[in-house]
Coordinates of C-alpha atoms and ligand atoms in Angstrom, one line a residue:
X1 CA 15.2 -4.0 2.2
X2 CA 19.3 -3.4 2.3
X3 CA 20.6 -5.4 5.0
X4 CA 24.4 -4.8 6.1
X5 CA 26.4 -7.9 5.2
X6 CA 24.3 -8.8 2.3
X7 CA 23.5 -7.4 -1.1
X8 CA 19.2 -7.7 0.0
X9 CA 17.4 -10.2 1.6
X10 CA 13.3 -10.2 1.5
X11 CA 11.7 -7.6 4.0
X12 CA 9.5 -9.5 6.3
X13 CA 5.7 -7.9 6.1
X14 CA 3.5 -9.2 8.7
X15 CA -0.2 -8.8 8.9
X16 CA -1.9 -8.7 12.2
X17 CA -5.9 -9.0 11.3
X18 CA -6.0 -11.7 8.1
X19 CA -9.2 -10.7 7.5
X20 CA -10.6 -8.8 4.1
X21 CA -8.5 -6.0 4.0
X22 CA -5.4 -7.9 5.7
X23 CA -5.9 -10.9 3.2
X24 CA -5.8 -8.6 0.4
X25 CA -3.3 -6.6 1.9
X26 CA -0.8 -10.1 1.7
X27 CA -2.3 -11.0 -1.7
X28 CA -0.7 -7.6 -3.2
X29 CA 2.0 -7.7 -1.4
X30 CA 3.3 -11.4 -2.8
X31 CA 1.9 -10.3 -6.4
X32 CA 4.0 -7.1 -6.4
X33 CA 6.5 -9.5 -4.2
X34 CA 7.4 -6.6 -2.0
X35 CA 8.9 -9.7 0.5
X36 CA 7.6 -12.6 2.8
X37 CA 4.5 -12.2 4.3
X38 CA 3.0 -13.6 8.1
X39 CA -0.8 -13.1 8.4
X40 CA -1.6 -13.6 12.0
X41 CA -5.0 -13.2 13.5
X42 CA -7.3 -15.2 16.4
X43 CA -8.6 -18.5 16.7
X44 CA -12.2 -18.6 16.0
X45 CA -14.1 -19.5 19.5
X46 CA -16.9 -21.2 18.4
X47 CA -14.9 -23.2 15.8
X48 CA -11.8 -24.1 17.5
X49 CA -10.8 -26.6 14.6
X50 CA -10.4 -23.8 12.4
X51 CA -6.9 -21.9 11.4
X52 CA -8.4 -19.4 9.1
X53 CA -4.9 -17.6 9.1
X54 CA -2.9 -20.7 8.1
X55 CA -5.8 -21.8 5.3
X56 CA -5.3 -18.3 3.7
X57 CA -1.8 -18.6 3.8
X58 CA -1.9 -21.8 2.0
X59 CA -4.5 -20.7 -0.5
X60 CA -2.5 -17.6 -1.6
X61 CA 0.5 -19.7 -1.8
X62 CA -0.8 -21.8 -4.5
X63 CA -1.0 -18.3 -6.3
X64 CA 2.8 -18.5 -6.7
X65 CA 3.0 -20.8 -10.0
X66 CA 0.2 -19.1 -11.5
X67 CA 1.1 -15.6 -10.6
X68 CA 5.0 -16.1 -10.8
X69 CA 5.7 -15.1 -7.4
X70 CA 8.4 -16.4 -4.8
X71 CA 7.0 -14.8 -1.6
X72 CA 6.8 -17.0 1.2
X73 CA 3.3 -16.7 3.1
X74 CA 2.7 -18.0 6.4
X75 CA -0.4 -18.1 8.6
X76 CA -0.3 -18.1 12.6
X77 CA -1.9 -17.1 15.8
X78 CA 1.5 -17.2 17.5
X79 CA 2.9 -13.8 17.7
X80 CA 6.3 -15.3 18.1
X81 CA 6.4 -15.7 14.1
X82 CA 6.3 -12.3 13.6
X83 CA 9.6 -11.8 14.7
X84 CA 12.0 -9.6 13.4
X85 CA 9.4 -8.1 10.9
X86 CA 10.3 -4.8 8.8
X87 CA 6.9 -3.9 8.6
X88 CA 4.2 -4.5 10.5
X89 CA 0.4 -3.7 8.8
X90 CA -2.4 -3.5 11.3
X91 CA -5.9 -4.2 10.4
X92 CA -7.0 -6.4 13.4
X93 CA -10.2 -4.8 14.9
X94 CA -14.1 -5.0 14.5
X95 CA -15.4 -3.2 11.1
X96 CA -17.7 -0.5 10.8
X97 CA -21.0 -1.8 10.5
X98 CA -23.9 0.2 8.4
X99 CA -25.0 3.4 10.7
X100 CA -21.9 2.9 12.7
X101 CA -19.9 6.3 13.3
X102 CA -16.3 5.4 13.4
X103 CA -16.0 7.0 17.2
X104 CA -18.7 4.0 18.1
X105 CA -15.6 1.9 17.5
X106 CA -13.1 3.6 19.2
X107 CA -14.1 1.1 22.6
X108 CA -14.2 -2.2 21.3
X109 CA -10.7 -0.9 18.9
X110 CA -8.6 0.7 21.2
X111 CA -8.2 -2.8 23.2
X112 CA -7.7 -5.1 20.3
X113 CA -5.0 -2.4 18.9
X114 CA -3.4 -2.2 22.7
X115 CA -3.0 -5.8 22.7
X116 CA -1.2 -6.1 19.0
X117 CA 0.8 -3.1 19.9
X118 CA 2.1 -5.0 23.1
X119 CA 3.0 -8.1 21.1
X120 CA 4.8 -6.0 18.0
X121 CA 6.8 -4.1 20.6
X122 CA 7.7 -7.6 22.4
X123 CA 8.2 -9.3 18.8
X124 CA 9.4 -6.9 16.4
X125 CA 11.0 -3.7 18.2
X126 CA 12.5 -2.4 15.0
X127 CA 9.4 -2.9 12.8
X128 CA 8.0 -0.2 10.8
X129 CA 4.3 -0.2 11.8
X130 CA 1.0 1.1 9.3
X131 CA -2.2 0.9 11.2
X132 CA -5.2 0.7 9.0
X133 CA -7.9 -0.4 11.9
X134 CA -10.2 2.8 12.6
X135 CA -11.1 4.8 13.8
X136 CA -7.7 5.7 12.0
X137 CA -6.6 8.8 13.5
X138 CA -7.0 7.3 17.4
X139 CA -5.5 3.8 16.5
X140 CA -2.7 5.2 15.2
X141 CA -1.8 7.2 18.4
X142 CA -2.7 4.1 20.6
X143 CA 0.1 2.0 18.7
X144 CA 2.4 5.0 19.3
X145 CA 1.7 5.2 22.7
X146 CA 1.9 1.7 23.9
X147 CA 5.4 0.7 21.5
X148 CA 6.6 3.7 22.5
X149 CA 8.5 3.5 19.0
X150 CA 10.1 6.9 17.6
X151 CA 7.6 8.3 15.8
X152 CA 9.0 8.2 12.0
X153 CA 8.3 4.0 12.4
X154 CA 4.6 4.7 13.2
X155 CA 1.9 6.0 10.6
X156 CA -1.8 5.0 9.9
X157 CA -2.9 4.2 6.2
X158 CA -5.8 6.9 5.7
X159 CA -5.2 9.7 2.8
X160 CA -3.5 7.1 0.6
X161 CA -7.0 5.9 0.1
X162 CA -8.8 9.2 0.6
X163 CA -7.1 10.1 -2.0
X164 CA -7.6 7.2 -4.5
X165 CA -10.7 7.3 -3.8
X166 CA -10.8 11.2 -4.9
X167 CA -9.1 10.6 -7.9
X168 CA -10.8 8.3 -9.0
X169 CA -14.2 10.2 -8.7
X170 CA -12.8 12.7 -10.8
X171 CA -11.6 10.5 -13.5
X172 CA -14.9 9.3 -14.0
X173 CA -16.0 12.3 -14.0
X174 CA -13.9 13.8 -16.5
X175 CA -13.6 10.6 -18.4
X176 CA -9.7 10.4 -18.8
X177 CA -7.1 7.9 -17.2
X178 CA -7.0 7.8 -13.3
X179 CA -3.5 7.8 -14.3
X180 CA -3.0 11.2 -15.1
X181 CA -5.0 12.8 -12.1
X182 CA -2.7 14.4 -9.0
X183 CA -4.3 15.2 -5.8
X184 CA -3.9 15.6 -2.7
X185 CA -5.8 15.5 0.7
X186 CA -5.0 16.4 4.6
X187 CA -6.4 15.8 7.6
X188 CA -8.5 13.0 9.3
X189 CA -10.0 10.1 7.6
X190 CA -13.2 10.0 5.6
X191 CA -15.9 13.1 7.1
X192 CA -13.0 14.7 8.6
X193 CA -10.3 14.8 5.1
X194 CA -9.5 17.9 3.8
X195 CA -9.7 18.5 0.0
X196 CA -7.6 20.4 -1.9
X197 CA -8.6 21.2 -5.3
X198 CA -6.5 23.9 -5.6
X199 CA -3.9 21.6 -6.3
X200 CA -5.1 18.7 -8.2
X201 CA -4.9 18.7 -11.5
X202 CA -4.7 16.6 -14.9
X203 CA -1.0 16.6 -15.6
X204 CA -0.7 19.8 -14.6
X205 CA -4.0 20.8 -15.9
X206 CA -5.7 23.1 -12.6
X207 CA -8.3 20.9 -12.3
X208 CA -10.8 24.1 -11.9
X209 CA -10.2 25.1 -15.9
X210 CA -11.9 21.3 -16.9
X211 CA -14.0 21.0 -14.4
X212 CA -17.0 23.6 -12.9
X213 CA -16.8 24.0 -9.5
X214 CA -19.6 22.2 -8.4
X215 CA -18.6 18.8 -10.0
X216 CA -15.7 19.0 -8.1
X217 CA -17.1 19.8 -4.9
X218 CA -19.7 16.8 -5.5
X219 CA -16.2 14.4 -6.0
X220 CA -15.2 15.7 -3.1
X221 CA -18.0 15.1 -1.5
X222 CA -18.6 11.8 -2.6
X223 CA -15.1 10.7 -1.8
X224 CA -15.1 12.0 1.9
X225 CA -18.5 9.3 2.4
X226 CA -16.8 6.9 -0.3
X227 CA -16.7 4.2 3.0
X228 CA -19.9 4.7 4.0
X229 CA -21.1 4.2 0.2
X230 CA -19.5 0.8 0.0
X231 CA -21.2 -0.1 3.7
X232 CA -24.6 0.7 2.5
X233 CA -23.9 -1.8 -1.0
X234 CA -22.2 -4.5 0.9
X235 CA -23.3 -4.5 4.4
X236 CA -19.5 -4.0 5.4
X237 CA -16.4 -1.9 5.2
X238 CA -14.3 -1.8 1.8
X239 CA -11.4 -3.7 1.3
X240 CA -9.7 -3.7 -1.6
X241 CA -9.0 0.0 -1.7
X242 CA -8.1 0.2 1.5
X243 CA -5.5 -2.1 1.0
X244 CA -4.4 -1.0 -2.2
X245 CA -3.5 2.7 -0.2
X246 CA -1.6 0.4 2.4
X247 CA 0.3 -1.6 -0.2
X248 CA 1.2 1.4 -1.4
X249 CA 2.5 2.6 1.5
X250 CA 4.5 -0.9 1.9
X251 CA 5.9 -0.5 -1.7
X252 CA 7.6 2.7 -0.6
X253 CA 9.3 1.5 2.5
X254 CA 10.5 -1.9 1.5
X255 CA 11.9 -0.4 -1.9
X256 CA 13.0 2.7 -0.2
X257 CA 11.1 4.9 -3.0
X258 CA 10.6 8.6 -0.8
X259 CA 7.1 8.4 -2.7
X260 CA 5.1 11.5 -1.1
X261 CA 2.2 9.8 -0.6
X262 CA -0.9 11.5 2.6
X263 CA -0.5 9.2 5.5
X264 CA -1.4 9.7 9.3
X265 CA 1.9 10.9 10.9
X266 CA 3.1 13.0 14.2
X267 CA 3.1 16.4 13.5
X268 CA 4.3 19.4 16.2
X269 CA 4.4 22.5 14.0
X270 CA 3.3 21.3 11.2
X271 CA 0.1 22.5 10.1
X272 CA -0.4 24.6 13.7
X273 CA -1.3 21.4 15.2
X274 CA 0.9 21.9 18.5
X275 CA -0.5 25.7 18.9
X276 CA -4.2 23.3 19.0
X277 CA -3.1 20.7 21.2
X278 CA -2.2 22.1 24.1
X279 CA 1.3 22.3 22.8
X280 CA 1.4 18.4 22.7
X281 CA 1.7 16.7 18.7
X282 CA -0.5 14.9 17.1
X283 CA -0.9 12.1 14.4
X284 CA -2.8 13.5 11.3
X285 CA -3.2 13.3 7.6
X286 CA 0.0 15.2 6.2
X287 CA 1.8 14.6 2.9
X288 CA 4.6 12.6 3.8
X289 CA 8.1 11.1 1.9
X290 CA 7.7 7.2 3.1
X291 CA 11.6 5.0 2.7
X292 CA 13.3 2.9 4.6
X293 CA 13.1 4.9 7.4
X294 CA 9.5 5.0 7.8
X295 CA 8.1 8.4 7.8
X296 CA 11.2 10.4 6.7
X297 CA 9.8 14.1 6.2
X298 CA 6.5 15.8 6.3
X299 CA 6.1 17.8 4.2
X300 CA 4.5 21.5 4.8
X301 CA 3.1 24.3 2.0
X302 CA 1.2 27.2 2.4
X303 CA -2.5 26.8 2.9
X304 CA -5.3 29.4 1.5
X305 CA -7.7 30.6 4.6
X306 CA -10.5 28.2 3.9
X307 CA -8.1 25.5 3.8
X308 CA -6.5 26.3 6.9
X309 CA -10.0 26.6 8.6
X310 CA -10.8 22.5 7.6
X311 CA -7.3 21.8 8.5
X312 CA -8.0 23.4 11.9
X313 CA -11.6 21.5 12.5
X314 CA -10.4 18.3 11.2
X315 CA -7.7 18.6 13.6
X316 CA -9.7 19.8 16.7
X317 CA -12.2 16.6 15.6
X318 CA -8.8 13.9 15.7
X319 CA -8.1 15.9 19.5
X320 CA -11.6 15.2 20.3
X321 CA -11.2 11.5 19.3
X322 CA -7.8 11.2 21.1
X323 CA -9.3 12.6 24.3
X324 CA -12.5 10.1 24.1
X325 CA -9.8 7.0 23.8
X326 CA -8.4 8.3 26.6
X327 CA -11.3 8.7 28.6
X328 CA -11.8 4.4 28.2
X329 CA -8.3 3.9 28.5
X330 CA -6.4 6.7 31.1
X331 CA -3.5 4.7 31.2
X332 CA -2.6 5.5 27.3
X333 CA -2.7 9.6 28.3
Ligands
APR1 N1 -5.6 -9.9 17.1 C1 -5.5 -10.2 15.8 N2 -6.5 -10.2 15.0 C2 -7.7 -9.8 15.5 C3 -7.9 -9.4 16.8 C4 -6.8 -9.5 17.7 N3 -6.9 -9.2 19.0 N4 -9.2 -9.1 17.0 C5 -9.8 -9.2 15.8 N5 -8.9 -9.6 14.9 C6 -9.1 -10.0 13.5 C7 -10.5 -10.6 13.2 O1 -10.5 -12.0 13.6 C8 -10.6 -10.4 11.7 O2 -10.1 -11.5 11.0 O3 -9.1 -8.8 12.7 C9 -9.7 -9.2 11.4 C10 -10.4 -8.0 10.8 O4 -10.9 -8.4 9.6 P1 -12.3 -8.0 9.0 O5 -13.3 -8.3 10.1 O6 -12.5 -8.7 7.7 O7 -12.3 -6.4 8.9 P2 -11.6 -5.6 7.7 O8 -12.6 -5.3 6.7 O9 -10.4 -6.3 7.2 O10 -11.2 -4.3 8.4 C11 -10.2 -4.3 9.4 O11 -9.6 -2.0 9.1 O12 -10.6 -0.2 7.8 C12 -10.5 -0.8 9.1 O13 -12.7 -0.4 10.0 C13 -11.8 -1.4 9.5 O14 -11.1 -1.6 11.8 C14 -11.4 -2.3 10.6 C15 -10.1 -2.9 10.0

């Protein structure tokens, strides 16, 4: 992070939720050592000896010699440490358990991510937040609403992983290097993404002359349920996906890279969302250039018909789960 007065100092990255995917968000973060890294989360009730925060903290410190890292890691429940952060990942919440919709969530997630939003605006006003708890497309908004933070410093970490997750369907499927597969995905997160094999491809490759077109619609399909699919093996959500597609995001800001990478963002025009809003925006899955300042452009294309038709549904669906948040909690209309 470029700080006026000084060549760079380290970004400050905290972590609110140091559970799976938050500790392995801070275990990527001080490998790649993007900067110093606060994992914060609550004191367990029925164990009130316990600091699970400050024991992960420690743990993944004692990385450092091993892993040649210098990135200081700190665990806490006091919000007060979070202070001043640059960036701000979210994961506190309640995963999705097996046979859980992610709408089933929406009650018990929409107060923990109120809360956390209170304390980042009262702790770190200037933070860059990345929301990751789900049901994605509602948390992010919540956050929005209740920092009341422009809406370039607000984004939730959903297509990065959509996407990886794509990819990497289609690598095995085509048996070559993860590496030199480009995709691309919009809309909601999980059921509600919206493929776009028309433009994916193996270094340019269309991916339609390799591949016949029902393989690729069964990578697709697989990739949209690829959550669920872990659920079923391990009885809980992913994690180390997930926070490899919010690392990435991290990487881009701190280092100020303008990767284009799909994250949940505000959108007016874009992709006819205000014209199916009731004029109002909306956060949803676009292709966006991620620096320094956040979310610094969106960027738009041209979208087939049928493409454009699970654009539209996928946004009506992130309206419909906007409106049921609101419904528990009027005050965040
Ligand atoms: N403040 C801070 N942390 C909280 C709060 C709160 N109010 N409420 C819960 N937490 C913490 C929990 O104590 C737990 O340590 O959030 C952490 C969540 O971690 P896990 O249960 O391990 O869940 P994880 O798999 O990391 O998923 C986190 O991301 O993808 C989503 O659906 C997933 O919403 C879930 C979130």
């Amino acid at each position: 992070m470029k700080v006026k007065g000084a060549l760079m100092r380290r970004a400050k990255i905290s972590v609110i939720g140091a559970g799976n995917i938050g500790g392995e968000c801070a275990r990527s973060i001080a490998m790649k050592e993007l900067g110093d890294v606060v994992l914060l989360d609550i004191p367990n009730k029925d164990k009130p000896e316990l600091h699970m925060p400050k024991g992960k903290a420690l743990d993944l410190a004692c990385c450092g010699p091993v892993e040649n890292f210098d990135s200081r890691l700190t665990g806490t429940f006091d919000y007060a440490d979070i202070k001043d952060s640059d960036v701000v990942i979210v994961t506190a919440g309640v995963p999705r358990k097996p046979g859980q919709s992610r709408d089933d969530l929406v009650a018990i997630n929409a107060g923990i991510v109120k809360s956390v939003a209170e304390n980042i605006k009262k702790y770190a006003p200037n933070a860059i937040v990345i929301v990751v708890s789900n049901p994605l497309d509602a948390m992010v908004y919540v956050m929005w609403k209740v920092t009341g933070f422009p809406a370039n410093r607000v984004m939730g970490q959903a297509g990065a992983l959509d996407v990886a997750r794509y990819k990497t369907f289609l690598a095995m499927e085509l048996g070559v290097s993860v590496e030199d597969i480009q995709g691309l995905l919009l809309g909601g997160h999980g059921d509600d993404m919206v493929p776009l094999p028309r433009l994916t491809s193996v270094n340019g490759i269309p991916i339609q002359d390799l591949l016949p077109a029902a393989n690729i619609q069964a990578c697709v399909e697989r990739a949209k349920v690829g959550g669920g699919e872990v659920v079923k093996l391990m009885g809980t959500s992913a994690w180390y996906a997930p926070s490899a597609g919010t690392v990435e995001m991290v990487e881009s800001i701190v280092r100020d890279k303008k990767r284009v990478i799909p994250c949940a963002a505000w959108c007016e025009n874009e992709f006819g969302v205000k014209g199916m809003n009731d004029g109002k925006g909306l956060f949803v899955g676009v292709p966006c250039v991620l620096g320094s300042n956040g979310v610094e452009k969106v960027i738009t294309f041209n979208m087939n018909d049928e493409e454009a038709k699970s654009m539209r549904e996928s946004i009506s669906h992130v309206k419909d789960l906007i409106g049921a948040t609101v419904k528990l909690f009027p005050e965040l209309k």
